[in-house]
Short mmCIF file of C-alpha atoms and ligand atoms in Angstrom, two decimals:
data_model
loop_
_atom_site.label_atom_id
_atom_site.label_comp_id
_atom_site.label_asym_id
_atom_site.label_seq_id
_atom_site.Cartn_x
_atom_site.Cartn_y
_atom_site.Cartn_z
CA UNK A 1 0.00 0.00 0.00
CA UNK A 2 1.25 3.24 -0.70
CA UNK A 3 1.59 6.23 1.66
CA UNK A 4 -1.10 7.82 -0.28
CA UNK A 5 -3.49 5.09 -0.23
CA UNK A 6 -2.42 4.68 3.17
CA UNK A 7 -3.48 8.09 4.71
CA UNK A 8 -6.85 7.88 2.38
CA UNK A 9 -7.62 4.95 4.60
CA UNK A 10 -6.70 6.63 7.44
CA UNK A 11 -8.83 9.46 6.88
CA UNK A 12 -11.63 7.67 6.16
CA UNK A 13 -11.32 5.58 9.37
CA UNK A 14 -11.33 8.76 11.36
CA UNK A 15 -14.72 9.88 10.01
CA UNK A 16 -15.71 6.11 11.27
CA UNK A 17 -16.06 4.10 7.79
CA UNK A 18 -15.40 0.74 9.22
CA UNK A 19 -13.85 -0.65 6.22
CA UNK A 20 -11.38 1.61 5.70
CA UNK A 21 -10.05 0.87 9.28
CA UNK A 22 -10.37 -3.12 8.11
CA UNK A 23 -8.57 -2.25 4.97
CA UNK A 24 -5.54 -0.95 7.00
CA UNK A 25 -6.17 -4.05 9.79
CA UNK A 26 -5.67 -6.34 7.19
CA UNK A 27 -2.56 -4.98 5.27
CA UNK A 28 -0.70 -4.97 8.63
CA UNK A 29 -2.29 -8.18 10.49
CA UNK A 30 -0.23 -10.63 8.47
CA UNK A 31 2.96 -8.92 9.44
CA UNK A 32 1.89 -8.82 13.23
CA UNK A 33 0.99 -12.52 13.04
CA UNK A 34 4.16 -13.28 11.46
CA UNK A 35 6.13 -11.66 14.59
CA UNK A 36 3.67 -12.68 17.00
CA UNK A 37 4.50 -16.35 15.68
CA UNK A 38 8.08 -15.90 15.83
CA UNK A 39 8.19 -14.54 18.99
CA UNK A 40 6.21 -16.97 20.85
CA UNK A 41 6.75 -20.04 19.08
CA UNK A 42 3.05 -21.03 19.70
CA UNK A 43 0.55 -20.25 17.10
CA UNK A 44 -2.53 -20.45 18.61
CA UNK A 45 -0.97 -17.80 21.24
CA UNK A 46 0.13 -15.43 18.08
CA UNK A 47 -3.28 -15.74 16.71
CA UNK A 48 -5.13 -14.88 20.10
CA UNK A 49 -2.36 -12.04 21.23
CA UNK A 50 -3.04 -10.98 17.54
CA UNK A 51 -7.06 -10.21 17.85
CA UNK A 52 -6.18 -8.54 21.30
CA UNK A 53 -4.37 -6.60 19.37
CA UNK A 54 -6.75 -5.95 17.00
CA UNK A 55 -8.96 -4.92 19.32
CA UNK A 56 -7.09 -2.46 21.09
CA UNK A 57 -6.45 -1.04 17.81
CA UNK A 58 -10.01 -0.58 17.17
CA UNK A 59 -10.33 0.54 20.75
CA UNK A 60 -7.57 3.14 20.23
CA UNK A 61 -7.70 4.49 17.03
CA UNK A 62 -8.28 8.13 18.24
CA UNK A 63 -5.03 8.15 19.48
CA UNK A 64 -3.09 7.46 16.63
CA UNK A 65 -1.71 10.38 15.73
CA UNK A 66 -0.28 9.23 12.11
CA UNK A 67 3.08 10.12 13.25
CA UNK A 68 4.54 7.02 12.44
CA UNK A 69 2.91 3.94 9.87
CA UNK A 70 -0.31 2.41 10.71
CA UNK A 71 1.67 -0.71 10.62
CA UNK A 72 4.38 0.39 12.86
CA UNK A 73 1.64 1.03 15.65
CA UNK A 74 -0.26 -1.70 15.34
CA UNK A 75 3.10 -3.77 15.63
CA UNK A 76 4.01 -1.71 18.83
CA UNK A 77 0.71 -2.61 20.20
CA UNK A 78 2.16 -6.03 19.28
CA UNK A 79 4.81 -6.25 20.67
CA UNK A 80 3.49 -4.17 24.17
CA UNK A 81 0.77 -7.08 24.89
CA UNK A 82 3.25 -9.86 23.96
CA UNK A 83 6.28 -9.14 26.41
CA UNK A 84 5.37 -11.24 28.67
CA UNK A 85 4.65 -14.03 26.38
CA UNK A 86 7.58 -13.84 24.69
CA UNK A 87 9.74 -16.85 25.25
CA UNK A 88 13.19 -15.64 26.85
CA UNK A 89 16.04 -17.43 27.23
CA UNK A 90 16.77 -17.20 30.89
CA UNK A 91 20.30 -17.07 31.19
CA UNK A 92 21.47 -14.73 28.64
CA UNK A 93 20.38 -11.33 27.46
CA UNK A 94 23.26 -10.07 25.98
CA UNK A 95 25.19 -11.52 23.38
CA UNK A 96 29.28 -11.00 23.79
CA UNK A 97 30.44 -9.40 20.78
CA UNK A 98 33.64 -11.86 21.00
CA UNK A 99 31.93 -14.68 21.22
CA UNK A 100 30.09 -13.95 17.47
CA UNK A 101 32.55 -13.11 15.92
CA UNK A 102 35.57 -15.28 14.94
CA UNK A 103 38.63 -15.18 16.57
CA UNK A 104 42.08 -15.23 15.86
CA UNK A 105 43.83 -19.14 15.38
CA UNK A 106 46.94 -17.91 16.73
CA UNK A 107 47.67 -21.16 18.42
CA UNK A 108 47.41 -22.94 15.15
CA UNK A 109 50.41 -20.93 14.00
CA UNK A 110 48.44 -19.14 11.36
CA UNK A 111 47.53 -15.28 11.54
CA UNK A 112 43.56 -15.91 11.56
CA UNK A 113 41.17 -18.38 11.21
CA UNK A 114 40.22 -19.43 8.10
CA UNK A 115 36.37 -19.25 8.13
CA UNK A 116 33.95 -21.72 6.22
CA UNK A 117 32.05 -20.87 2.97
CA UNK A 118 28.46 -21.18 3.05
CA UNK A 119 26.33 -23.28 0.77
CA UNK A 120 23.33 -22.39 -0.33
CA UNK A 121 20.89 -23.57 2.44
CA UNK A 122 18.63 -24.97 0.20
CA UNK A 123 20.48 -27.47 -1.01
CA UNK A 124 21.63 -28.95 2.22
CA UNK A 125 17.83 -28.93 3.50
CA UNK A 126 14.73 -29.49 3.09
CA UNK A 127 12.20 -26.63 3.24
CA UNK A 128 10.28 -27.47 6.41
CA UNK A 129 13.70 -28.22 8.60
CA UNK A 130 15.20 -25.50 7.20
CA UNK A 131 12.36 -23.52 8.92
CA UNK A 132 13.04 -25.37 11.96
CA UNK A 133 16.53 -24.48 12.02
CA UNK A 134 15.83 -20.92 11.28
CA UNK A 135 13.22 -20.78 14.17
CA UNK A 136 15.78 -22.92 16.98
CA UNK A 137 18.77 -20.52 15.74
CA UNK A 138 16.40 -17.22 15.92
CA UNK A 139 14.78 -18.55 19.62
CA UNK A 140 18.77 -18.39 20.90
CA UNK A 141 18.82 -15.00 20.54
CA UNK A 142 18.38 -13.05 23.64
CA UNK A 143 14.79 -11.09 22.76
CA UNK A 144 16.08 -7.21 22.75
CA UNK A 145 17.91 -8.77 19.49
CA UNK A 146 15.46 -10.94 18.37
CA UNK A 147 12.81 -8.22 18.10
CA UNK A 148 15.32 -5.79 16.15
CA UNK A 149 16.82 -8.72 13.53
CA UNK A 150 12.62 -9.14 12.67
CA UNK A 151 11.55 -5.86 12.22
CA UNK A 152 14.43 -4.35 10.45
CA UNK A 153 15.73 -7.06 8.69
CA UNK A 154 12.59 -9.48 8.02
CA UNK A 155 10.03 -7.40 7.94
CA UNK A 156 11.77 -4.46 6.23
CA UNK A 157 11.46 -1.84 8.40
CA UNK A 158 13.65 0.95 8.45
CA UNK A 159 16.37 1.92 11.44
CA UNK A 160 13.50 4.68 11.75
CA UNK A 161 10.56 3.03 11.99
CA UNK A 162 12.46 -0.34 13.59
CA UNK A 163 13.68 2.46 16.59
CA UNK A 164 9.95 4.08 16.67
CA UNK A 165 8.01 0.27 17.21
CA UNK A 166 10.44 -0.62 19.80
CA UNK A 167 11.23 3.06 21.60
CA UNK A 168 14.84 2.64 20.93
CA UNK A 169 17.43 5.21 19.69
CA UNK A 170 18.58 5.00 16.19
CA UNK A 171 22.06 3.73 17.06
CA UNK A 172 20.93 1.51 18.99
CA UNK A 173 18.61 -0.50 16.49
CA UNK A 174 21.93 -0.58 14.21
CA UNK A 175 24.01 -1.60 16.73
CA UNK A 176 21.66 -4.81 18.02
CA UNK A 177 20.98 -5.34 14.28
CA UNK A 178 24.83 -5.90 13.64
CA UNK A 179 25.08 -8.21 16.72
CA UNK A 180 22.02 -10.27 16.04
CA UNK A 181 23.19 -11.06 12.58
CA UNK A 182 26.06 -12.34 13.58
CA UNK A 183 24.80 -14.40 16.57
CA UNK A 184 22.65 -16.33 13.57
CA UNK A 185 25.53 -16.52 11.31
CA UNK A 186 27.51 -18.30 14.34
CA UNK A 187 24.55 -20.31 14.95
CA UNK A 188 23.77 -21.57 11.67
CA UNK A 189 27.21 -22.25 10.26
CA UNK A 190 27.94 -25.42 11.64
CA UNK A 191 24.88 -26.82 9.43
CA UNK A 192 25.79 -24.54 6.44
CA UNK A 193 29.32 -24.47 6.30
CA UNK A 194 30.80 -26.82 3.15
CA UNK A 195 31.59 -29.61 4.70
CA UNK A 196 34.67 -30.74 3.28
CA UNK A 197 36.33 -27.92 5.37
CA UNK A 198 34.19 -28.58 8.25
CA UNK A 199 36.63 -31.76 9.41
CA UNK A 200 39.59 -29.37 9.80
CA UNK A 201 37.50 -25.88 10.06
CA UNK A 202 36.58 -24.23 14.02
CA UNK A 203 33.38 -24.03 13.19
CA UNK A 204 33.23 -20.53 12.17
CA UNK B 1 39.56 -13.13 11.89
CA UNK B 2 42.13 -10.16 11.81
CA UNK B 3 41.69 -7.20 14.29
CA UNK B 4 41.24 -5.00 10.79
CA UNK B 5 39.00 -6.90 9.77
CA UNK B 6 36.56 -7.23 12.99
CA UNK B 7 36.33 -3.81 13.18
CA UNK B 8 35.15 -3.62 9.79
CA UNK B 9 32.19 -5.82 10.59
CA UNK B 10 29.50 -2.94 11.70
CA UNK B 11 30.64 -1.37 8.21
CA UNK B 12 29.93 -4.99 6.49
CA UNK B 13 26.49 -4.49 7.56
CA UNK B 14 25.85 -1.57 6.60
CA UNK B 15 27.05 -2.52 3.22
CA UNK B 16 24.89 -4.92 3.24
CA UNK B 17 22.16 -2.47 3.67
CA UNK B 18 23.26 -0.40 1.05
CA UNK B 19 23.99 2.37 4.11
CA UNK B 20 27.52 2.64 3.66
CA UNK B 21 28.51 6.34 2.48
CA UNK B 22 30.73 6.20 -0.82
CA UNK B 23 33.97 6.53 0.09
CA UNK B 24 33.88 3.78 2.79
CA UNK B 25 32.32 1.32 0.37
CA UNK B 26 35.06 1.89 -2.10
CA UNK B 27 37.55 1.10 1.18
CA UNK B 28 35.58 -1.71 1.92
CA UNK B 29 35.70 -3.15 -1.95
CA UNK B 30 39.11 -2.62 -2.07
CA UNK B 31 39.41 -4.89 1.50
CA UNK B 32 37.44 -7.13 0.19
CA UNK B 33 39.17 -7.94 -2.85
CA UNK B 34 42.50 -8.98 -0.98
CA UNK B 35 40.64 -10.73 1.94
CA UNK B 36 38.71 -14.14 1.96
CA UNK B 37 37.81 -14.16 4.98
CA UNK B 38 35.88 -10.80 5.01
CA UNK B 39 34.38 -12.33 1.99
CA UNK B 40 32.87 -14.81 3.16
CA UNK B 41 31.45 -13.08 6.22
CA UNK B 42 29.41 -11.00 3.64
CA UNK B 43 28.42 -14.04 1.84
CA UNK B 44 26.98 -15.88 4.88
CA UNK B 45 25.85 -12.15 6.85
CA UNK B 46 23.80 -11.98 3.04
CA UNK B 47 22.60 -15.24 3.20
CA UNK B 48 21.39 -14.94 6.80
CA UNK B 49 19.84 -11.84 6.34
CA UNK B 50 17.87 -13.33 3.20
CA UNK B 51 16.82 -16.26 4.01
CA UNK B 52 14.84 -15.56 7.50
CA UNK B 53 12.95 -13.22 4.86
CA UNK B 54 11.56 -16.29 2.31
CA UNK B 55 8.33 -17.49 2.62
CA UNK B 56 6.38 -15.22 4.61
CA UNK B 57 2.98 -15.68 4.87
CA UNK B 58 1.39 -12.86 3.19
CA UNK B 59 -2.62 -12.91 4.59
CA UNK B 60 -4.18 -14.12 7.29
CA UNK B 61 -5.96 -17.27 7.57
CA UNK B 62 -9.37 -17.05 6.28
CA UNK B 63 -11.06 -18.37 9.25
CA UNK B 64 -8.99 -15.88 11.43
CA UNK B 65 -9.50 -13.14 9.20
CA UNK B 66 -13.38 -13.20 9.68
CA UNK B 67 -13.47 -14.37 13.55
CA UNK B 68 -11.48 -10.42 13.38
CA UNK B 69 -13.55 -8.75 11.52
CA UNK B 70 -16.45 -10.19 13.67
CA UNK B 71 -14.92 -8.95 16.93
CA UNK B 72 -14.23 -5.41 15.44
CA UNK B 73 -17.82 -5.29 14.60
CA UNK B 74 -18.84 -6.22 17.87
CA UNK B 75 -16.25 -3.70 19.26
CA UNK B 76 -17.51 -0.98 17.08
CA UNK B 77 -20.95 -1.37 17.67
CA UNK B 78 -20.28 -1.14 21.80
CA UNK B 79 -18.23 1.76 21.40
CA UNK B 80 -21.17 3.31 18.77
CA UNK B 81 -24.00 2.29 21.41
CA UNK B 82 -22.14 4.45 24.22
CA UNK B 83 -21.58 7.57 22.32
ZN1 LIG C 301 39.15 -8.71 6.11
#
């Protein structure tokens, strides 16, 4: 939808045409059942967090100012009613920066480690482990990351809007981005990496 | 992995995002041509990054799709009943 088409539906919501409002419900829904999903792992709790949402949309609506997309805020309401859902992993909130990314082999007498091309995914696994994988890897990240690394990078928001959903600065969306990335990289290498040079490789 | 070439790896990403201002992307290329291993930390960064974004579902299911619209009704009409 474009911005124009976006703020006609807006407008028209405001002077209480129910459609309209549906119209812009059901452009962003998909992408707010997609997170909720994600986040909690449990699709019958995504789909019931997700008409809460709705709901509190509907219940709301004077308040949105249009400041930021109509997706954006119904994603923050999201997000708001789903933190406590949200599956965290205990023990660790922060990912160490040395511990994603490789480090130097300097006890195997070379400068740095050699890291391990990547196959295509694809052709290593089938479609519905591959989501599997992609779902374990994603549910090790701590959720401050795991949050960032869907809006901005799967869902396609910008820094912007990422930082607006989540009430974060701008520098800090980039900076979580970069780490979540390569947390999942780590993560998924051992089953990507060509695995010739896996026998002799670190695992990076 | 080189101490150069961690601290490149914010840069990387922004690459990646097509962020990177000019003159540090033609740095970058230039790195990039004389190092493998930054190489293929773009490669696999890339390939991370795209495929979390395949297959997304696109609409809601249609039985969820019109249990919602039936609550927003429902919701409407309260809200119209107590103006
Ligand atoms: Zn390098």
């Amino acid at each position: 939808m474009s911005k124009e088409q976006e703020q006609a539906l807006i407008d028209r919501a405001r002077g209480g045409d129910r459609d309209a409002f549906w119209g812009l419900v059901e452009s962003s829904a998909p992408m707010a059942l997609r997170l909720l999903t994600r986040l909690t792992r449990d699709k019958e709790r995504a789909e019931d967090l997700l008409s809460q949402t709705v709901l509190k949309a509907v219940d709301g609506f004077e308040k949105f100012r249009g400041e930021s997309q109509f997706s954006t805020w119904l994603v923050s309401i999201a997000l708001n009613l789903a933190r406590n859902e949200i599956r965290q992993n205990k023990t660790r909130q922060e990912i160490n920066w040395d511990d994603v990314i490789p480090a130097g082999a300097h006890n195997h007498g070379s400068a740095e480690a050699e890291l391990i091309e990547w196959q295509d995914p694809h052709e290593v696994f089938a479609q519905k482990e591959l989501r599997e994988l992609l779902d374990d890897a994603l549910a090790e990240l701590p959720v401050k990351y795991r949050t960032v690394f869907l809006l901005r990078d799967v869902e396609g928001f910008s820094t912007r809007e990422t930082a607006k959903a989540l009430g974060l600065s701008e520098t800090a969306v980039k900076s979580r981005a970069v780490r979540a990335r390569l947390a999942l990289r780590k993560h998924l290498t051992p089953y990507f990496g060509q695995k010739e040079e896996k026998a002799h490789g670190s695992g990076l | 992995m080189a101490q150069d070439c961690k601290r490149m790896l914010g840069e990387l990403s922004d690459y990646i995002d097509n962020e990177l201002a000019d003159e540090l992307c033609e740095q970058l290329e230039v790195h990039l041509k004389d190092c493998p291993n930054c190489r293929i930390m773009l490669d696999s960064l890339t390939k991370t990054v795209r495929i979390y974004c395949e297959d997304k579902e696109e609409r809601l299911p249609e039985a969820l799709s019109q249990k919602l619209r039936a609550a927003c009704e429902k919701k409407w009409d309260s809200k119209d009943s107590k103006k």
